Amino acid sequence: MASDKKQLMVEIKRLNEELDNLRSIDTYEESKQTLASEAKTRKTPTTSTSLKIKKLLRGHYGKIYSLHWAANGTNQLVSASQDGKLIIWNAMTCAKLHAIPLRSSWVMTCAYSPSGTFVGSGGLDNLCSLYKIPSIDEHDLNQEYKPHCEFAEHEGYLSCCRFLDDEKMFTSSGDSTCIMWDIEKKKCIHRMTAHKSDVMSLSIVKEKNIMVSGSCDQTAILWDIRKAEPIMSFPGHKGDINSVDFFPDGQAFGCGSDDSSVRLFDIRTFRQQQKYVDDTLAGCSVTSICFSKSGKYIFSGCDDFICYVWNTATGEMAEKLETHENRVSCLGLSPDGYALCTGSWDNMMRVW
């Protein structure tokens, strides 16, 4: 019995070492990325896209740092700018529905709650401020917008905020932590500590109870949001991770980094599946990413004023969107998948 137990422990140790070796950065072969190899075997064509600008959203007078679409099918989105305002738009008509003055103009993030009831924002003031959005019937042109609540547990700047629903939300910060908040009780539920440097971005899949965070420690961490505990860390990037986004089926996620690359990680194998990079991107930082509705394409905004469109399977560039006149700081796909909005330091947003 003792010998069987010893043999079993040896086998477990060997399998753990084999798993660590498979996940090691050193075993990644750039020329043999899993998805690209499979696409080549199946002779998957690299089809080009032809995105056209449909709307130009003008109204901000400072650099646009963040945008987020409402998930309630209203074609609305919220944008945050260093002019000190949140603006809620109808992206199809270009109408400004609400302009919310912020206490601090040094805003870095904004988010729309799934129902469209709240918008949240935060930045260098270390606060997450929530505003309740009045319905059309309640809207008053002379209305003063006051925060519904303010969350003040972080000890560093607020880099990202995302709603789980109208009752809970998550924030990430330069203090290396993420926090889950109870909106109704206006208090911290869990403080999530696993990163070793600033946490820059969050993405959530509510149906699977998982969240991914990207950090300046060059890793992404997958979390179980029921327990507020890390599941696995994903190394691979050689620069700060600025943006993360889940693949539409929730089985993988992408990361955009200061190392000029976008990478795709599978949460079932805990491995990198694809790397999206081009020689022309050398020295450029990837500021933001998102996937198309089908997952066929991944969009990446960069500080070279360009939004790149990549074929997810082949890893090849499908198109460049080159109309912005400054850094593409944020982007997002509408819930129905028919529109992409890009925001820039040129004070403009474009709907494609």
Coordinates of C-alpha atoms in Angstrom, one line a residue:
M1 CA 0.0 0.0 0.0
A2 CA 2.8 2.4 0.9
S3 CA 4.7 1.6 -2.3
D4 CA 1.5 2.3 -4.4
K5 CA 1.1 5.6 -2.7
K6 CA 4.7 6.6 -3.3
Q7 CA 4.5 5.5 -6.9
L8 CA 1.3 7.6 -7.3
M9 CA 3.0 10.7 -5.8
V10 CA 5.9 10.3 -8.2
E11 CA 3.5 10.1 -11.1
I12 CA 1.6 13.2 -10.0
K13 CA 4.9 15.1 -9.7
R14 CA 5.9 14.0 -13.2
L15 CA 2.6 15.1 -14.7
N16 CA 2.8 18.5 -12.9
E17 CA 6.3 19.0 -14.3
E18 CA 5.1 18.0 -17.8
L19 CA 2.2 20.5 -17.5
D20 CA 4.5 23.3 -16.3
N21 CA 6.8 22.6 -19.3
L22 CA 3.9 22.7 -21.7
R23 CA 2.7 26.1 -20.3
S24 CA 6.2 27.5 -20.1
I25 CA 6.9 30.6 -22.2
D26 CA 10.1 29.0 -23.5
T27 CA 8.1 26.2 -25.3
Y28 CA 6.0 28.6 -27.4
E29 CA 7.1 28.4 -31.0
E30 CA 6.0 31.6 -32.8
S31 CA 6.1 29.8 -36.2
K32 CA 3.9 26.9 -34.9
Q33 CA 1.0 28.7 -33.2
T34 CA -1.8 26.2 -32.7
L35 CA -4.6 28.1 -34.5
A36 CA -2.4 29.2 -37.4
S37 CA -1.1 25.6 -37.9
E38 CA -4.7 24.3 -37.9
A39 CA -5.8 27.0 -40.3
K40 CA -3.0 26.2 -42.6
T41 CA -3.9 22.5 -42.5
R42 CA -7.5 23.2 -43.3
K43 CA -6.5 25.8 -45.9
T44 CA -8.6 28.5 -44.2
P45 CA -8.7 31.6 -46.4
T46 CA -7.6 35.0 -45.0
T47 CA -10.6 37.0 -46.1
S48 CA -10.2 40.8 -46.0
T49 CA -12.8 43.1 -44.5
S50 CA -14.1 46.4 -45.8
L51 CA -15.3 48.4 -42.8
K52 CA -16.7 51.9 -43.5
I53 CA -17.2 54.8 -41.3
K54 CA -21.0 55.3 -40.8
K55 CA -21.1 57.8 -38.0
L56 CA -18.7 60.4 -36.5
L57 CA -19.4 61.2 -32.8
R58 CA -18.3 64.8 -32.1
G59 CA -18.8 66.5 -28.7
H60 CA -15.8 65.9 -26.4
Y61 CA -13.2 68.6 -26.1
G62 CA -10.5 66.5 -24.6
K63 CA -8.8 63.1 -25.1
I64 CA -11.2 60.2 -25.1
Y65 CA -10.0 57.5 -22.8
S66 CA -12.8 54.9 -22.6
L67 CA -16.1 53.9 -24.2
H68 CA -18.6 51.1 -23.4
W69 CA -21.8 50.0 -25.2
A70 CA -25.1 49.4 -23.4
A71 CA -26.2 45.8 -23.6
N72 CA -29.9 46.5 -23.6
G73 CA -30.3 46.9 -27.4
T74 CA -30.8 50.7 -27.4
N75 CA -27.7 51.5 -29.6
Q76 CA -26.5 53.6 -26.7
L77 CA -22.9 54.0 -25.5
V78 CA -21.1 55.9 -22.9
S79 CA -17.7 57.7 -23.4
A80 CA -15.3 59.2 -20.9
S81 CA -13.0 62.1 -21.8
Q82 CA -10.4 64.3 -20.1
D83 CA -12.7 67.2 -20.7
G84 CA -14.3 66.1 -17.5
K85 CA -17.5 64.6 -18.9
L86 CA -19.3 61.4 -19.5
I87 CA -21.4 61.6 -22.6
I88 CA -24.2 59.0 -23.3
W89 CA -24.9 58.8 -27.1
N90 CA -27.3 57.2 -29.4
A91 CA -24.6 55.8 -31.7
M92 CA -26.9 55.5 -34.7
T93 CA -28.3 59.0 -34.7
C94 CA -25.3 60.7 -33.1
A95 CA -27.6 62.3 -30.5
K96 CA -26.1 63.2 -27.1
L97 CA -28.6 61.9 -24.6
H98 CA -26.8 62.9 -21.4
A99 CA -23.7 64.9 -20.5
I100 CA -22.5 64.1 -17.0
P101 CA -19.9 66.4 -15.4
L102 CA -17.3 64.6 -13.3
R103 CA -15.6 65.8 -10.2
S104 CA -12.3 64.9 -11.6
S105 CA -11.3 65.3 -15.3
W106 CA -8.6 62.7 -14.9
V107 CA -10.9 59.9 -15.9
M108 CA -9.6 56.6 -17.3
T109 CA -12.6 54.2 -17.5
C110 CA -16.3 54.1 -17.9
A111 CA -18.9 51.3 -18.1
Y112 CA -22.6 50.8 -18.8
S113 CA -24.7 48.4 -16.6
P114 CA -26.4 45.6 -18.5
S115 CA -29.9 47.1 -18.0
G116 CA -28.8 50.6 -18.8
T117 CA -29.7 51.8 -15.3
F118 CA -26.2 52.9 -14.3
V119 CA -23.0 54.2 -15.7
G120 CA -19.8 54.1 -13.8
S121 CA -16.5 55.9 -14.2
G122 CA -13.1 56.3 -12.4
G123 CA -9.6 57.5 -12.8
L124 CA -6.8 59.2 -11.0
D125 CA -9.1 60.2 -8.1
N126 CA -9.0 56.5 -6.9
L127 CA -12.8 56.5 -6.9
C128 CA -15.5 54.6 -8.8
S129 CA -18.5 56.9 -9.2
L130 CA -21.9 55.5 -10.2
Y131 CA -24.6 57.6 -11.8
K132 CA -28.2 56.6 -12.2
I133 CA -29.5 57.3 -15.7
P134 CA -33.0 58.8 -15.8
S135 CA -35.5 57.3 -18.3
I136 CA -36.8 59.3 -21.2
D137 CA -39.9 60.3 -19.3
E138 CA -37.9 61.4 -16.3
H139 CA -35.3 63.3 -18.3
D140 CA -34.9 67.0 -17.5
L141 CA -32.7 69.3 -19.5
N142 CA -31.8 71.2 -16.4
Q143 CA -31.1 68.1 -14.4
E144 CA -28.0 68.0 -12.1
Y145 CA -26.2 64.7 -12.1
K146 CA -25.0 63.6 -8.7
P147 CA -23.3 60.3 -8.0
H148 CA -25.6 57.6 -6.9
C149 CA -22.7 56.2 -4.9
E150 CA -18.9 56.4 -4.8
F151 CA -16.6 53.5 -4.0
A152 CA -13.4 54.5 -2.2
E153 CA -11.5 51.4 -1.2
H154 CA -8.7 51.5 -3.8
E155 CA -5.3 52.9 -2.9
G156 CA -4.4 53.7 -6.5
Y157 CA -5.9 55.0 -9.7
L158 CA -8.9 53.3 -11.1
S159 CA -8.0 51.7 -14.4
C160 CA -11.2 49.7 -15.3
C161 CA -14.7 49.1 -14.1
R162 CA -17.2 46.5 -15.3
F163 CA -20.7 45.6 -14.2
L164 CA -21.7 42.0 -13.4
D165 CA -25.4 43.2 -13.2
D166 CA -27.3 46.0 -11.5
E167 CA -26.3 44.6 -8.1
K168 CA -22.6 43.9 -8.4
M169 CA -19.6 45.3 -10.2
F170 CA -15.8 44.9 -10.4
T171 CA -13.0 47.5 -10.5
S172 CA -9.3 47.2 -11.1
S173 CA -6.6 49.6 -9.9
G174 CA -3.0 50.7 -9.9
D175 CA -2.8 49.3 -6.3
S176 CA -2.5 45.8 -7.9
T177 CA -6.0 44.7 -6.8
C178 CA -9.5 44.0 -8.1
I179 CA -12.6 44.6 -6.0
M180 CA -16.1 43.2 -6.2
W181 CA -18.7 45.7 -5.0
D182 CA -22.2 45.5 -3.7
I183 CA -24.0 48.4 -5.4
E184 CA -27.1 48.3 -3.3
K185 CA -25.2 48.2 0.0
K186 CA -22.5 50.4 -1.4
K187 CA -19.6 48.4 0.0
C188 CA -16.7 46.1 -0.9
I189 CA -17.6 42.4 -1.0
H190 CA -14.2 40.9 -2.0
R191 CA -10.7 42.3 -2.5
M192 CA -8.9 40.1 -5.1
T193 CA -5.1 40.1 -4.7
A194 CA -2.9 38.0 -7.0
H195 CA -1.2 40.5 -9.4
K196 CA 2.2 42.0 -8.6
S197 CA 1.7 45.3 -10.4
D198 CA -1.0 47.6 -11.7
V199 CA -4.2 45.9 -13.0
M200 CA -5.2 47.6 -16.2
S201 CA -8.2 45.8 -17.6
L202 CA -11.1 43.4 -16.8
S203 CA -13.5 41.2 -18.8
I204 CA -16.3 39.1 -17.4
V205 CA -18.4 36.1 -18.5
K206 CA -21.3 36.1 -16.1
E207 CA -22.8 32.8 -17.4
K208 CA -19.5 31.0 -16.6
N209 CA -18.8 32.9 -13.3
I210 CA -15.3 33.8 -14.6
M211 CA -13.4 37.0 -15.0
V212 CA -10.0 37.8 -16.6
S213 CA -7.7 40.6 -15.5
G214 CA -4.6 42.0 -17.3
S215 CA -1.7 43.6 -15.5
C216 CA 1.6 45.5 -15.8
D217 CA 3.2 42.4 -14.3
Q218 CA 2.9 41.0 -17.9
T219 CA 0.4 38.3 -16.9
A220 CA -3.3 37.7 -17.2
I221 CA -5.2 36.0 -14.4
L222 CA -8.4 34.0 -14.7
W223 CA -10.7 34.3 -11.6
D224 CA -13.6 32.4 -10.2
I225 CA -15.9 35.3 -9.3
R226 CA -18.1 33.1 -7.0
K227 CA -15.1 32.6 -4.6
A228 CA -13.1 35.7 -5.7
E229 CA -10.1 33.4 -6.1
P230 CA -7.6 33.0 -9.0
I231 CA -7.9 29.9 -11.1
M232 CA -4.8 30.2 -13.3
S233 CA -2.1 32.8 -14.4
F234 CA -1.2 33.2 -18.1
P235 CA 2.3 34.4 -18.8
G236 CA 3.6 35.1 -22.3
H237 CA 3.6 38.9 -22.9
K238 CA 6.9 40.8 -22.6
G239 CA 5.2 44.2 -21.8
D240 CA 2.4 45.7 -19.8
I241 CA -1.0 44.2 -20.6
N242 CA -3.4 47.1 -21.3
S243 CA -6.5 45.3 -22.4
V244 CA -8.3 42.0 -22.1
D245 CA -11.4 40.6 -23.7
F246 CA -13.2 37.2 -23.7
F247 CA -13.8 35.3 -26.9
P248 CA -17.5 35.2 -27.6
D249 CA -17.9 31.6 -26.3
G250 CA -16.1 32.3 -23.1
Q251 CA -13.5 29.5 -23.7
A252 CA -10.6 31.8 -24.5
F253 CA -9.6 35.4 -24.2
G254 CA -7.3 37.9 -25.9
C255 CA -4.7 40.3 -24.4
G256 CA -3.3 43.5 -25.9
S257 CA 0.1 44.7 -24.7
D258 CA 2.9 47.3 -24.8
D259 CA 5.0 44.6 -26.5
S260 CA 3.2 45.4 -29.7
S261 CA 1.3 42.1 -29.8
V262 CA -2.2 40.7 -29.2
R263 CA -2.3 37.1 -27.9
L264 CA -5.0 34.5 -27.6
F265 CA -5.1 32.2 -24.6
D266 CA -7.3 29.1 -24.2
I267 CA -8.7 28.6 -20.7
R268 CA -9.2 24.9 -21.1
T269 CA -5.5 24.1 -22.0
F270 CA -4.2 27.2 -20.1
R271 CA -1.9 27.9 -23.1
Q272 CA -1.3 30.5 -25.7
Q273 CA -3.1 29.6 -29.0
Q274 CA -2.1 32.5 -31.3
K275 CA 0.0 35.6 -31.5
Y276 CA -1.1 38.6 -33.6
V277 CA 1.9 40.8 -34.6
D278 CA 3.3 42.6 -37.6
D279 CA 6.7 44.1 -38.3
T280 CA 5.1 47.5 -38.9
L281 CA 3.9 47.5 -35.3
A282 CA 7.3 47.4 -33.7
G283 CA 7.5 49.9 -30.9
C284 CA 3.7 50.5 -30.8
S285 CA 1.6 49.8 -27.8
V286 CA -1.8 48.0 -28.1
T287 CA -4.2 50.0 -26.1
S288 CA -7.4 48.1 -26.5
I289 CA -8.9 45.0 -28.1
C290 CA -12.2 43.3 -28.7
F291 CA -13.6 40.4 -30.7
S292 CA -16.2 40.3 -33.5
K293 CA -19.5 38.7 -32.6
S294 CA -18.6 35.5 -34.4
G295 CA -15.0 35.5 -33.1
K296 CA -13.7 35.5 -36.7
Y297 CA -11.9 38.8 -36.2
I298 CA -10.1 40.5 -33.4
F299 CA -9.8 44.3 -33.4
S300 CA -6.8 46.1 -31.8
G301 CA -6.4 49.8 -31.2
C302 CA -2.8 51.2 -31.1
D303 CA -1.0 54.3 -30.3
D304 CA 0.2 54.7 -33.9
F305 CA -3.3 56.1 -34.6
I306 CA -4.5 52.9 -36.3
C307 CA -7.1 50.2 -35.5
Y308 CA -6.0 46.8 -36.8
V309 CA -8.3 44.0 -37.8
W310 CA -6.9 40.4 -37.5
N311 CA -8.1 37.1 -38.7
T312 CA -8.4 35.1 -35.4
A313 CA -7.7 31.7 -37.0
T314 CA -4.8 32.5 -39.4
G315 CA -3.2 35.3 -37.3
E316 CA -2.9 37.5 -40.4
M317 CA -3.9 41.1 -40.7
A318 CA -7.2 41.6 -42.5
E319 CA -7.4 45.4 -42.6
K320 CA -6.1 48.7 -41.2
L321 CA -8.6 51.4 -40.1
E322 CA -6.5 54.6 -40.5
T323 CA -8.7 57.6 -40.1
H324 CA -7.9 58.8 -36.5
E325 CA -5.4 61.6 -36.0
N326 CA -4.1 60.5 -32.7
R327 CA -3.8 57.4 -30.5
V328 CA -6.7 54.9 -30.7
S329 CA -7.3 54.7 -26.9
C330 CA -10.5 52.6 -26.8
L331 CA -12.8 50.5 -28.9
G332 CA -15.9 48.3 -28.5
L333 CA -18.3 46.2 -30.4
S334 CA -22.1 46.8 -30.2
P335 CA -24.0 43.9 -28.6
D336 CA -25.6 42.9 -31.9
G337 CA -22.2 42.8 -33.6
Y338 CA -23.1 45.1 -36.4
A339 CA -21.1 48.2 -35.3
L340 CA -17.5 48.9 -34.0
C341 CA -16.8 52.1 -32.2
T342 CA -13.3 53.5 -31.9
G343 CA -12.3 56.3 -29.6
S344 CA -9.2 58.4 -29.8
W345 CA -7.1 61.2 -28.3
D346 CA -8.2 63.2 -31.3
N347 CA -11.4 63.9 -29.3
M348 CA -13.5 61.9 -31.8
M349 CA -15.3 58.6 -31.9
R350 CA -16.0 56.7 -35.2
V351 CA -18.7 54.1 -35.7
W352 CA -17.8 51.5 -38.3

